[in-house]
Amino acid sequence: MRKSITEFIRDFVKEKRVLILLLIALPDFISIVLSAITAYQYRFSGLVFPVKESNTIAQIDYRFILVFVVFAWVFTLVASGTYHFNHANLVVMNLRVAIKKSFTYFFILGFLSFMFKASFSRLVFLIMLISGLFYLFILRITIYGLVLRPMVNRKIVTSFLMIIGRQKKDLEEHSDWLISHRSLGFTIASRLVCTEISTTWLEEFDKLIRYKKITEILLLPGMESDPNFSKFIHYCEDLDLHVNWIPLDSGNLGYWLIPSPQEGIPFLTFEKSGISIPWRIVKRIFDLTFSISLMVLLSPLFIGICLAVLITSGRPIFYSQRRVGRNGRTFKFYKFRTMIKDAENKLEDVENIHADDHVIFKNRQDPRVTPVGRILRKYSLDELPQFLNVINNSMSVVGPRPALPREVNAYNSIYERRLKAKPGITGPWQISGRSDLDLQTSVALDLNYLTNWSFTRDLWIIVSTIGAVLNGKGAY
């Protein structure tokens, strides 16, 4: 039974939804206003367009037009459902949707101005779009990092999840993973085994819903085979429960399922992982700009680390190793040296935390690591020379983890798909546990990254890396 308007408003306020939506919508409004001011100053500053005293009327016209564009932009975001509350707003703040709707709005605006032969400069609106998206990204990331993410990590703001699956083992695996990834914003409120969606089972389900605060449902693989699967989803919708479903582990196969209905039949197509050529060009331009700028900015730190390594443990300052890059090509991988000399010859004397025969070697208290090296590793400062790898095009700023040759030799056909892209200095493994991850989890994260790649996600990973590096968890 659906809630009354009064109950909905009371629950809406009680669950901090108003606060969350304000944290998303307010930065957007400020960003859009700032973009209008930027575009106006660009037009009438005199740097690009000569300004004459007789331009007063034109200035008034532009002010009116820009005010209209600002409110129309905000209206477009609101009307298109950008601020519709869901779990995506809680965690990723729906940044990709806001950017997509903004591009659509300005495309329509440009088309209409062309059709009606409007006399104002289209370049002004281009400046407004670019600056607006820049301000929007910066403000949203700031709000998320300083306000929303700490609230999510402390469970002040969270979504209460019920996991439903065929077997108890599946429930435990998925719930343990979600608990270990608290930043996803889920609290496991209940776990329920379902061998069959029957009247008896629904009674048990209703009892849990009645006495536990649940807002999200997660259906695990195998549930779709039940004949009452679709009816159960409708039932959950009537209870105002948001339903999530994992159809199968396609993300770990190097593919992703894309809806492609055929004459009313709900087809799901396996989409290959990969980045298109135009986006590769954009990614490469960003890599070069970001790497060169950061190396210039951090040059004093580079010099300081070089001196610290040289004084405490002598030469060489840098450590190089063969790694496997895009399409299986090997390259020389650079880091600041953090271990004693001849560390490779003493590998047998150190225990591997994963397993003795594991292809990835890690030890939290590796005696071969120098005191300076331990500090460099904790904050990932030893990886700064990898920006040289980015400049010479063997690596990217964001990408899959650089693989060792012996690791690649152990790959099966599924794991090999992660070699379709250049490895990155940072990536999903860096913000999800770093050295604490086993090989299977690390590769699964890389495959999921490739199948869901977007430029905005790269930017998000870069920003999230700052927090992961400062935290120092999983770095040793």
Short mmCIF file of C-alpha atoms in Angstrom, two decimals:
data_model
loop_
_atom_site.label_atom_id
_atom_site.label_comp_id
_atom_site.label_asym_id
_atom_site.label_seq_id
_atom_site.Cartn_x
_atom_site.Cartn_y
_atom_site.Cartn_z
CA MET A 1 0.00 0.00 0.00
CA ARG A 2 1.38 3.37 -1.01
CA LYS A 3 2.16 6.01 1.60
CA SER A 4 0.01 9.10 2.03
CA ILE A 5 1.46 12.49 1.11
CA THR A 6 1.83 13.39 4.81
CA GLU A 7 3.71 10.17 5.57
CA PHE A 8 5.93 10.62 2.51
CA ILE A 9 6.88 14.19 3.54
CA ARG A 10 7.55 13.10 7.14
CA ASP A 11 9.77 10.19 6.02
CA PHE A 12 11.43 12.36 3.39
CA VAL A 13 12.54 14.89 6.00
CA LYS A 14 13.35 12.25 8.63
CA GLU A 15 15.67 10.31 6.32
CA LYS A 16 17.80 13.42 5.61
CA ARG A 17 16.77 13.37 1.96
CA VAL A 18 16.20 17.13 1.97
CA LEU A 19 19.74 17.68 3.26
CA ILE A 20 21.25 15.36 0.63
CA LEU A 21 19.35 16.93 -2.25
CA LEU A 22 20.30 20.41 -1.03
CA LEU A 23 23.94 19.33 -0.92
CA ILE A 24 23.58 18.37 -4.60
CA ALA A 25 21.24 21.06 -5.96
CA LEU A 26 22.73 24.09 -4.21
CA PRO A 27 26.27 23.64 -5.66
CA ASP A 28 24.69 23.20 -9.10
CA PHE A 29 22.76 26.47 -8.80
CA ILE A 30 25.86 28.33 -7.59
CA SER A 31 27.91 26.79 -10.44
CA ILE A 32 25.36 27.86 -13.05
CA VAL A 33 25.21 31.43 -11.69
CA LEU A 34 29.02 31.62 -11.66
CA SER A 35 29.11 30.37 -15.25
CA ALA A 36 26.74 33.18 -16.30
CA ILE A 37 28.95 35.74 -14.56
CA THR A 38 32.03 34.24 -16.24
CA ALA A 39 30.38 34.35 -19.68
CA TYR A 40 29.19 37.93 -19.13
CA GLN A 41 32.64 39.12 -18.00
CA TYR A 42 34.18 37.35 -21.00
CA ARG A 43 31.83 39.18 -23.36
CA PHE A 44 32.10 42.68 -21.85
CA SER A 45 35.58 42.72 -20.32
CA GLY A 46 37.04 44.22 -23.50
CA LEU A 47 39.70 41.52 -23.79
CA VAL A 48 38.01 39.74 -26.69
CA PHE A 49 35.20 42.03 -27.85
CA PRO A 50 35.84 45.82 -27.95
CA VAL A 51 33.41 47.54 -25.59
CA LYS A 52 31.87 50.88 -26.57
CA GLU A 53 29.85 53.28 -24.43
CA SER A 54 26.83 52.71 -26.68
CA ASN A 55 26.81 49.06 -25.64
CA THR A 56 24.71 49.73 -22.53
CA ILE A 57 21.56 48.37 -24.16
CA ALA A 58 23.43 45.31 -25.38
CA GLN A 59 24.70 44.71 -21.84
CA ILE A 60 21.14 44.90 -20.49
CA ASP A 61 19.99 42.49 -23.20
CA TYR A 62 22.77 40.02 -22.36
CA ARG A 63 21.97 40.23 -18.65
CA PHE A 64 18.34 39.40 -19.37
CA ILE A 65 19.28 36.58 -21.73
CA LEU A 66 21.81 35.06 -19.30
CA VAL A 67 19.33 35.23 -16.40
CA PHE A 68 16.82 33.39 -18.59
CA VAL A 69 19.44 30.79 -19.57
CA VAL A 70 20.38 30.25 -15.90
CA PHE A 71 16.81 29.56 -14.79
CA ALA A 72 16.09 27.47 -17.89
CA TRP A 73 19.23 25.39 -17.20
CA VAL A 74 18.18 24.82 -13.58
CA PHE A 75 14.63 23.98 -14.70
CA THR A 76 15.99 21.46 -17.22
CA LEU A 77 18.01 19.66 -14.53
CA VAL A 78 15.04 19.58 -12.15
CA ALA A 79 12.44 18.57 -14.77
CA SER A 80 14.65 15.80 -16.22
CA GLY A 81 14.86 14.05 -12.85
CA THR A 82 18.48 14.90 -12.01
CA TYR A 83 17.52 15.54 -8.39
CA HIS A 84 15.21 12.58 -8.02
CA PHE A 85 16.38 10.96 -4.79
CA ASN A 86 18.03 7.58 -5.15
CA HIS A 87 21.11 5.78 -3.90
CA ALA A 88 23.21 7.08 -6.81
CA ASN A 89 22.74 10.62 -5.47
CA LEU A 90 23.94 9.43 -2.10
CA VAL A 91 27.25 8.03 -3.35
CA VAL A 92 28.25 9.44 -6.77
CA MET A 93 25.90 12.46 -6.66
CA ASN A 94 24.65 11.70 -10.21
CA LEU A 95 27.42 13.80 -11.74
CA ARG A 96 27.30 12.01 -15.08
CA VAL A 97 23.54 12.64 -15.42
CA ALA A 98 23.96 16.36 -14.67
CA ILE A 99 26.69 16.69 -17.32
CA LYS A 100 24.65 14.76 -19.91
CA LYS A 101 21.52 16.87 -19.31
CA SER A 102 23.57 20.07 -19.49
CA PHE A 103 25.03 19.14 -22.89
CA THR A 104 21.55 18.28 -24.15
CA TYR A 105 20.17 21.60 -22.92
CA PHE A 106 22.88 23.68 -24.62
CA PHE A 107 22.59 21.66 -27.83
CA ILE A 108 18.87 22.49 -27.98
CA LEU A 109 19.64 26.11 -27.04
CA GLY A 110 22.21 26.41 -29.83
CA PHE A 111 19.87 24.79 -32.35
CA LEU A 112 17.03 27.19 -31.47
CA SER A 113 19.29 30.24 -31.65
CA PHE A 114 20.46 29.10 -35.10
CA MET A 115 16.93 28.46 -36.33
CA PHE A 116 15.66 31.86 -35.15
CA LYS A 117 18.87 33.64 -36.25
CA ALA A 118 19.49 35.15 -32.80
CA SER A 119 22.01 37.99 -32.86
CA PHE A 120 23.87 37.17 -29.62
CA SER A 121 27.22 35.39 -29.59
CA ARG A 122 27.12 31.58 -29.47
CA LEU A 123 30.64 31.69 -28.05
CA VAL A 124 29.24 33.25 -24.87
CA PHE A 125 27.04 30.20 -24.33
CA LEU A 126 29.94 27.86 -25.08
CA ILE A 127 31.98 29.63 -22.39
CA MET A 128 29.00 29.37 -20.05
CA LEU A 129 28.69 25.61 -20.64
CA ILE A 130 32.39 24.85 -20.19
CA SER A 131 32.84 27.05 -17.10
CA GLY A 132 29.53 25.82 -15.65
CA LEU A 133 30.53 22.16 -15.90
CA PHE A 134 33.95 23.00 -14.43
CA TYR A 135 32.41 24.81 -11.45
CA LEU A 136 29.81 22.06 -11.05
CA PHE A 137 32.46 19.33 -10.95
CA ILE A 138 34.68 21.21 -8.46
CA LEU A 139 31.84 22.17 -6.11
CA ARG A 140 30.20 18.74 -6.14
CA ILE A 141 33.49 16.98 -5.49
CA THR A 142 34.24 19.42 -2.66
CA ILE A 143 30.83 18.94 -1.07
CA TYR A 144 31.09 15.18 -1.39
CA GLY A 145 34.62 14.99 0.01
CA LEU A 146 34.14 17.40 2.91
CA VAL A 147 30.51 16.79 3.88
CA LEU A 148 28.69 13.85 2.31
CA ARG A 149 31.40 11.17 2.28
CA PRO A 150 32.23 11.57 6.01
CA MET A 151 28.49 11.31 6.71
CA VAL A 152 28.29 8.11 4.61
CA ASN A 153 31.37 6.57 6.28
CA ARG A 154 29.93 7.28 9.75
CA LYS A 155 26.52 5.94 8.61
CA ILE A 156 24.84 9.25 9.40
CA VAL A 157 23.51 9.02 5.86
CA THR A 158 22.95 5.51 4.49
CA SER A 159 20.60 3.26 2.51
CA PHE A 160 19.25 0.25 4.40
CA LEU A 161 19.58 -2.83 2.21
CA MET A 162 17.97 -6.25 2.22
CA ILE A 163 19.84 -8.92 0.24
CA ILE A 164 17.78 -11.76 -1.24
CA GLY A 165 19.36 -14.81 -2.85
CA ARG A 166 19.03 -18.52 -3.46
CA GLN A 167 21.80 -19.67 -1.14
CA LYS A 168 23.07 -18.56 2.25
CA LYS A 169 26.66 -18.63 0.95
CA ASP A 170 25.84 -16.05 -1.76
CA LEU A 171 24.18 -13.81 0.81
CA GLU A 172 27.23 -13.93 3.07
CA GLU A 173 29.69 -13.23 0.23
CA HIS A 174 27.82 -10.19 -1.07
CA SER A 175 27.04 -8.78 2.37
CA ASP A 176 30.67 -9.17 3.50
CA TRP A 177 31.82 -7.32 0.40
CA LEU A 178 29.34 -4.47 0.95
CA ILE A 179 30.29 -4.21 4.63
CA SER A 180 33.98 -3.94 3.71
CA HIS A 181 33.12 -1.16 1.23
CA ARG A 182 31.30 1.20 3.57
CA SER A 183 31.87 4.15 1.20
CA LEU A 184 29.22 2.65 -1.10
CA GLY A 185 26.66 3.90 1.41
CA PHE A 186 24.82 0.65 2.21
CA THR A 187 23.88 -0.74 5.61
CA ILE A 188 22.92 -4.42 5.55
CA ALA A 189 19.58 -4.41 7.38
CA SER A 190 18.58 -7.99 6.54
CA ARG A 191 19.53 -11.09 4.55
CA LEU A 192 16.87 -13.46 3.32
CA VAL A 193 17.22 -16.85 1.60
CA CYS A 194 14.59 -17.43 -1.09
CA THR A 195 14.31 -20.85 -2.73
CA GLU A 196 10.90 -19.91 -4.13
CA ILE A 197 8.80 -16.73 -4.16
CA SER A 198 5.70 -18.19 -2.56
CA THR A 199 2.91 -16.96 -0.28
CA THR A 200 4.69 -18.40 2.77
CA TRP A 201 7.96 -16.72 1.84
CA LEU A 202 6.19 -13.38 1.20
CA GLU A 203 4.75 -13.49 4.72
CA GLU A 204 8.27 -13.78 6.11
CA PHE A 205 9.40 -10.96 3.80
CA ASP A 206 6.51 -8.72 4.98
CA LYS A 207 7.44 -9.28 8.64
CA LEU A 208 11.00 -8.13 8.01
CA ILE A 209 9.83 -5.09 6.05
CA ARG A 210 7.38 -4.19 8.82
CA TYR A 211 9.88 -4.35 11.69
CA LYS A 212 13.11 -3.31 9.97
CA LYS A 213 13.93 -0.03 8.26
CA ILE A 214 14.62 -1.11 4.66
CA THR A 215 14.82 1.20 1.64
CA GLU A 216 16.71 -0.93 -0.93
CA ILE A 217 16.40 -4.52 -2.14
CA LEU A 218 19.28 -6.40 -3.78
CA LEU A 219 18.34 -9.54 -5.77
CA LEU A 220 21.27 -11.87 -6.40
CA PRO A 221 21.93 -13.98 -9.53
CA GLY A 222 19.51 -16.89 -9.89
CA MET A 223 16.46 -15.05 -8.59
CA GLU A 224 15.38 -14.22 -12.15
CA SER A 225 14.52 -17.88 -12.79
CA ASP A 226 11.59 -17.74 -10.36
CA PRO A 227 8.21 -17.54 -12.21
CA ASN A 228 7.03 -14.84 -9.76
CA PHE A 229 10.16 -12.69 -10.19
CA SER A 230 8.48 -9.80 -12.06
CA LYS A 231 5.46 -9.85 -9.74
CA PHE A 232 7.77 -9.55 -6.74
CA ILE A 233 9.48 -6.51 -8.26
CA HIS A 234 6.10 -4.82 -8.75
CA TYR A 235 5.20 -5.74 -5.18
CA CYS A 236 8.37 -4.05 -3.91
CA GLU A 237 7.60 -0.94 -5.98
CA ASP A 238 4.16 -0.73 -4.36
CA LEU A 239 5.96 -0.73 -0.99
CA ASP A 240 8.23 2.14 -2.19
CA LEU A 241 11.27 -0.13 -2.09
CA HIS A 242 13.98 0.48 -4.70
CA VAL A 243 14.95 -2.85 -6.32
CA ASN A 244 18.48 -3.69 -7.55
CA TRP A 245 19.29 -6.88 -9.42
CA ILE A 246 22.56 -8.57 -10.32
CA PRO A 247 21.63 -10.69 -13.37
CA LEU A 248 25.02 -12.44 -13.56
CA ASP A 249 28.69 -11.75 -12.96
CA SER A 250 29.16 -10.17 -16.40
CA GLY A 251 31.39 -7.36 -15.11
CA ASN A 252 34.06 -9.91 -14.19
CA LEU A 253 33.96 -11.45 -17.67
CA GLY A 254 35.30 -8.29 -19.29
CA TYR A 255 31.86 -7.47 -20.71
CA TRP A 256 28.87 -5.53 -19.49
CA LEU A 257 25.19 -6.18 -20.08
CA ILE A 258 23.51 -3.40 -22.08
CA PRO A 259 19.69 -3.33 -22.48
CA SER A 260 18.77 -3.62 -26.18
CA PRO A 261 15.07 -4.51 -26.52
CA GLN A 262 14.08 -6.25 -29.76
CA GLU A 263 10.39 -5.93 -30.67
CA GLY A 264 9.35 -5.89 -27.03
CA ILE A 265 11.74 -8.68 -25.98
CA PRO A 266 14.07 -7.46 -23.18
CA PHE A 267 17.41 -8.44 -24.75
CA LEU A 268 20.65 -7.88 -22.81
CA THR A 269 23.69 -7.50 -25.05
CA PHE A 270 27.25 -8.26 -23.98
CA GLU A 271 29.13 -5.01 -24.58
CA LYS A 272 32.88 -5.35 -25.13
CA SER A 273 35.21 -3.44 -22.86
CA GLY A 274 37.26 -0.73 -24.51
CA ILE A 275 37.64 2.99 -25.08
CA SER A 276 36.72 4.53 -28.43
CA ILE A 277 39.38 6.32 -30.51
CA PRO A 278 38.00 9.88 -29.93
CA TRP A 279 37.97 9.30 -26.18
CA ARG A 280 41.47 7.81 -26.32
CA ILE A 281 42.64 11.10 -27.84
CA VAL A 282 40.89 13.07 -25.08
CA LYS A 283 42.38 10.76 -22.45
CA ARG A 284 45.88 11.12 -23.93
CA ILE A 285 45.68 14.93 -24.03
CA PHE A 286 44.53 14.93 -20.41
CA ASP A 287 47.32 12.51 -19.41
CA LEU A 288 50.02 14.74 -20.92
CA THR A 289 48.59 17.97 -19.52
CA PHE A 290 48.03 16.54 -16.05
CA SER A 291 51.41 14.74 -15.84
CA ILE A 292 53.55 17.63 -17.05
CA SER A 293 51.70 20.13 -14.84
CA LEU A 294 52.00 17.91 -11.76
CA MET A 295 55.70 17.20 -12.33
CA VAL A 296 56.44 20.91 -12.60
CA LEU A 297 54.30 21.67 -9.53
CA LEU A 298 55.86 18.88 -7.45
CA SER A 299 59.45 19.35 -8.69
CA PRO A 300 60.67 20.48 -5.20
CA LEU A 301 59.19 17.27 -3.73
CA PHE A 302 60.88 15.20 -6.46
CA ILE A 303 64.25 16.74 -5.58
CA GLY A 304 63.65 16.24 -1.85
CA ILE A 305 62.81 12.54 -2.28
CA CYS A 306 65.86 12.02 -4.52
CA LEU A 307 68.12 13.53 -1.85
CA ALA A 308 66.44 11.49 0.93
CA VAL A 309 66.97 8.21 -0.93
CA LEU A 310 70.54 9.13 -1.93
CA ILE A 311 71.60 10.18 1.60
CA THR A 312 69.99 7.25 3.47
CA SER A 313 70.70 4.32 1.15
CA GLY A 314 72.88 5.57 -1.70
CA ARG A 315 72.46 4.87 -5.38
CA PRO A 316 70.44 4.02 -7.40
CA ILE A 317 67.70 6.52 -6.65
CA PHE A 318 65.22 4.96 -9.06
CA TYR A 319 64.04 1.37 -9.35
CA SER A 320 62.93 -0.04 -12.69
CA GLN A 321 61.08 -3.24 -13.47
CA ARG A 322 59.53 -4.88 -16.52
CA ARG A 323 55.74 -4.63 -16.55
CA VAL A 324 53.13 -5.65 -19.14
CA GLY A 325 51.17 -2.87 -20.81
CA ARG A 326 48.52 -2.50 -23.46
CA ASN A 327 48.12 -5.47 -25.82
CA GLY A 328 50.77 -7.42 -23.90
CA ARG A 329 53.70 -5.10 -24.72
CA THR A 330 56.31 -4.90 -21.95
CA PHE A 331 57.80 -1.62 -20.78
CA LYS A 332 60.21 -0.32 -18.14
CA PHE A 333 58.28 0.73 -15.05
CA TYR A 334 59.84 3.44 -12.82
CA LYS A 335 59.58 4.05 -9.06
CA PHE A 336 61.69 5.64 -6.35
CA ARG A 337 63.77 2.90 -4.75
CA THR A 338 62.25 1.94 -1.39
CA MET A 339 64.20 -1.26 -0.66
CA ILE A 340 67.76 -2.14 0.18
CA LYS A 341 70.13 -3.02 -2.64
CA ASP A 342 69.87 -6.56 -4.03
CA ALA A 343 66.38 -6.91 -2.53
CA GLU A 344 65.34 -9.33 -5.29
CA ASN A 345 68.02 -11.82 -4.18
CA LYS A 346 66.53 -11.90 -0.66
CA LEU A 347 62.95 -12.51 -1.77
CA GLU A 348 62.94 -16.13 -0.54
CA ASP A 349 63.64 -14.99 3.02
CA VAL A 350 60.40 -12.98 3.22
CA GLU A 351 56.90 -14.42 3.66
CA ASN A 352 54.19 -13.55 1.13
CA ILE A 353 50.91 -12.52 2.84
CA HIS A 354 48.88 -13.86 -0.10
CA ALA A 355 50.51 -17.30 -0.54
CA ASP A 356 53.98 -18.67 -1.16
CA ASP A 357 53.13 -19.51 -4.78
CA HIS A 358 51.05 -16.36 -5.40
CA VAL A 359 52.06 -14.25 -8.42
CA ILE A 360 51.77 -10.99 -6.42
CA PHE A 361 54.25 -10.62 -3.55
CA LYS A 362 53.33 -8.44 -0.56
CA ASN A 363 54.43 -8.31 3.06
CA ARG A 364 53.23 -5.70 5.56
CA GLN A 365 56.51 -5.77 7.49
CA ASP A 366 58.94 -6.51 4.67
CA PRO A 367 62.42 -6.19 6.27
CA ARG A 368 63.92 -5.21 2.91
CA VAL A 369 62.07 -1.87 2.92
CA THR A 370 64.16 1.08 4.13
CA PRO A 371 62.84 3.58 6.74
CA VAL A 372 62.51 6.28 4.07
CA GLY A 373 61.00 3.75 1.71
CA ARG A 374 58.32 2.84 4.24
CA ILE A 375 57.19 6.48 4.36
CA LEU A 376 57.26 6.78 0.58
CA ARG A 377 55.18 3.61 0.22
CA LYS A 378 52.62 4.62 2.83
CA TYR A 379 51.73 7.77 0.91
CA SER A 380 52.48 6.34 -2.58
CA LEU A 381 55.23 8.91 -3.13
CA ASP A 382 57.44 6.15 -4.56
CA GLU A 383 55.10 6.05 -7.57
CA LEU A 384 55.67 9.66 -8.66
CA PRO A 385 58.30 8.71 -11.32
CA GLN A 386 55.54 6.79 -13.11
CA PHE A 387 54.44 10.12 -14.56
CA LEU A 388 57.49 9.68 -16.82
CA ASN A 389 55.83 6.48 -18.03
CA VAL A 390 52.69 8.49 -18.76
CA ILE A 391 54.65 11.04 -20.78
CA ASN A 392 56.36 8.33 -22.86
CA ASN A 393 52.91 6.77 -23.51
CA SER A 394 53.52 3.43 -21.80
CA MET A 395 51.04 4.25 -19.02
CA SER A 396 48.01 6.43 -18.32
CA VAL A 397 47.13 8.47 -15.23
CA VAL A 398 44.10 6.22 -14.61
CA GLY A 399 43.90 2.62 -15.75
CA PRO A 400 44.26 -1.04 -14.73
CA ARG A 401 47.03 -2.02 -12.31
CA PRO A 402 50.42 -2.53 -14.09
CA ALA A 403 50.86 -6.30 -14.28
CA LEU A 404 54.01 -8.34 -13.78
CA PRO A 405 55.05 -10.76 -16.58
CA ARG A 406 54.73 -13.79 -14.25
CA GLU A 407 51.27 -12.55 -13.29
CA VAL A 408 50.19 -12.33 -16.96
CA ASN A 409 51.49 -15.85 -17.58
CA ALA A 410 48.95 -17.06 -15.00
CA TYR A 411 46.03 -15.24 -16.68
CA ASN A 412 43.17 -17.03 -18.33
CA SER A 413 41.22 -15.62 -21.30
CA ILE A 414 39.02 -13.55 -18.98
CA TYR A 415 41.91 -11.88 -17.13
CA GLU A 416 43.69 -11.09 -20.41
CA ARG A 417 40.95 -8.57 -21.23
CA ARG A 418 42.44 -6.14 -18.73
CA LEU A 419 45.41 -5.78 -21.12
CA LYS A 420 43.14 -3.97 -23.62
CA ALA A 421 44.05 -0.63 -22.04
CA LYS A 422 47.21 1.09 -20.85
CA PRO A 423 47.93 0.50 -17.16
CA GLY A 424 47.47 3.45 -14.84
CA ILE A 425 49.29 5.14 -11.96
CA THR A 426 45.99 4.97 -10.11
CA GLY A 427 42.80 3.07 -10.72
CA PRO A 428 39.92 1.29 -9.00
CA TRP A 429 42.31 -1.00 -7.08
CA GLN A 430 44.08 2.07 -5.62
CA ILE A 431 40.90 3.43 -4.03
CA SER A 432 39.49 0.03 -3.00
CA GLY A 433 42.20 -1.46 -0.78
CA ARG A 434 45.49 -1.35 -2.72
CA SER A 435 47.84 -4.11 -1.51
CA ASP A 436 45.14 -5.66 0.71
CA LEU A 437 43.36 -6.93 -2.42
CA ASP A 438 43.94 -10.41 -3.81
CA LEU A 439 44.54 -11.01 -7.53
CA GLN A 440 40.95 -12.02 -8.33
CA THR A 441 39.44 -8.92 -6.71
CA SER A 442 42.03 -6.62 -8.28
CA VAL A 443 41.43 -8.00 -11.79
CA ALA A 444 37.64 -7.88 -11.28
CA LEU A 445 37.90 -4.18 -10.41
CA ASP A 446 40.00 -3.55 -13.52
CA LEU A 447 37.51 -5.34 -15.79
CA ASN A 448 34.63 -3.45 -14.23
CA TYR A 449 36.55 -0.19 -14.83
CA LEU A 450 37.05 -0.98 -18.52
CA THR A 451 33.44 -1.97 -19.13
CA ASN A 452 32.16 1.15 -17.37
CA TRP A 453 34.82 3.62 -18.50
CA SER A 454 33.99 7.29 -18.74
CA PHE A 455 36.10 10.43 -18.57
CA THR A 456 34.15 11.68 -15.55
CA ARG A 457 34.87 8.39 -13.76
CA ASP A 458 38.59 8.91 -14.39
CA LEU A 459 38.33 12.35 -12.78
CA TRP A 460 36.41 10.82 -9.88
CA ILE A 461 39.11 8.17 -9.35
CA ILE A 462 41.84 10.85 -9.35
CA VAL A 463 40.00 12.83 -6.68
CA SER A 464 39.29 9.67 -4.63
CA THR A 465 42.97 8.69 -4.87
CA ILE A 466 43.93 11.77 -2.87
CA GLY A 467 41.86 10.53 0.07
CA ALA A 468 43.18 6.95 -0.29
CA VAL A 469 46.79 8.17 -0.35
CA LEU A 470 46.36 10.41 2.71
CA ASN A 471 44.67 7.54 4.55
CA GLY A 472 47.57 5.22 3.76
CA LYS A 473 45.45 2.06 4.13
CA GLY A 474 46.68 -0.97 2.19
CA ALA A 475 50.03 0.65 1.32
CA TYR A 476 53.14 -1.27 2.38
#
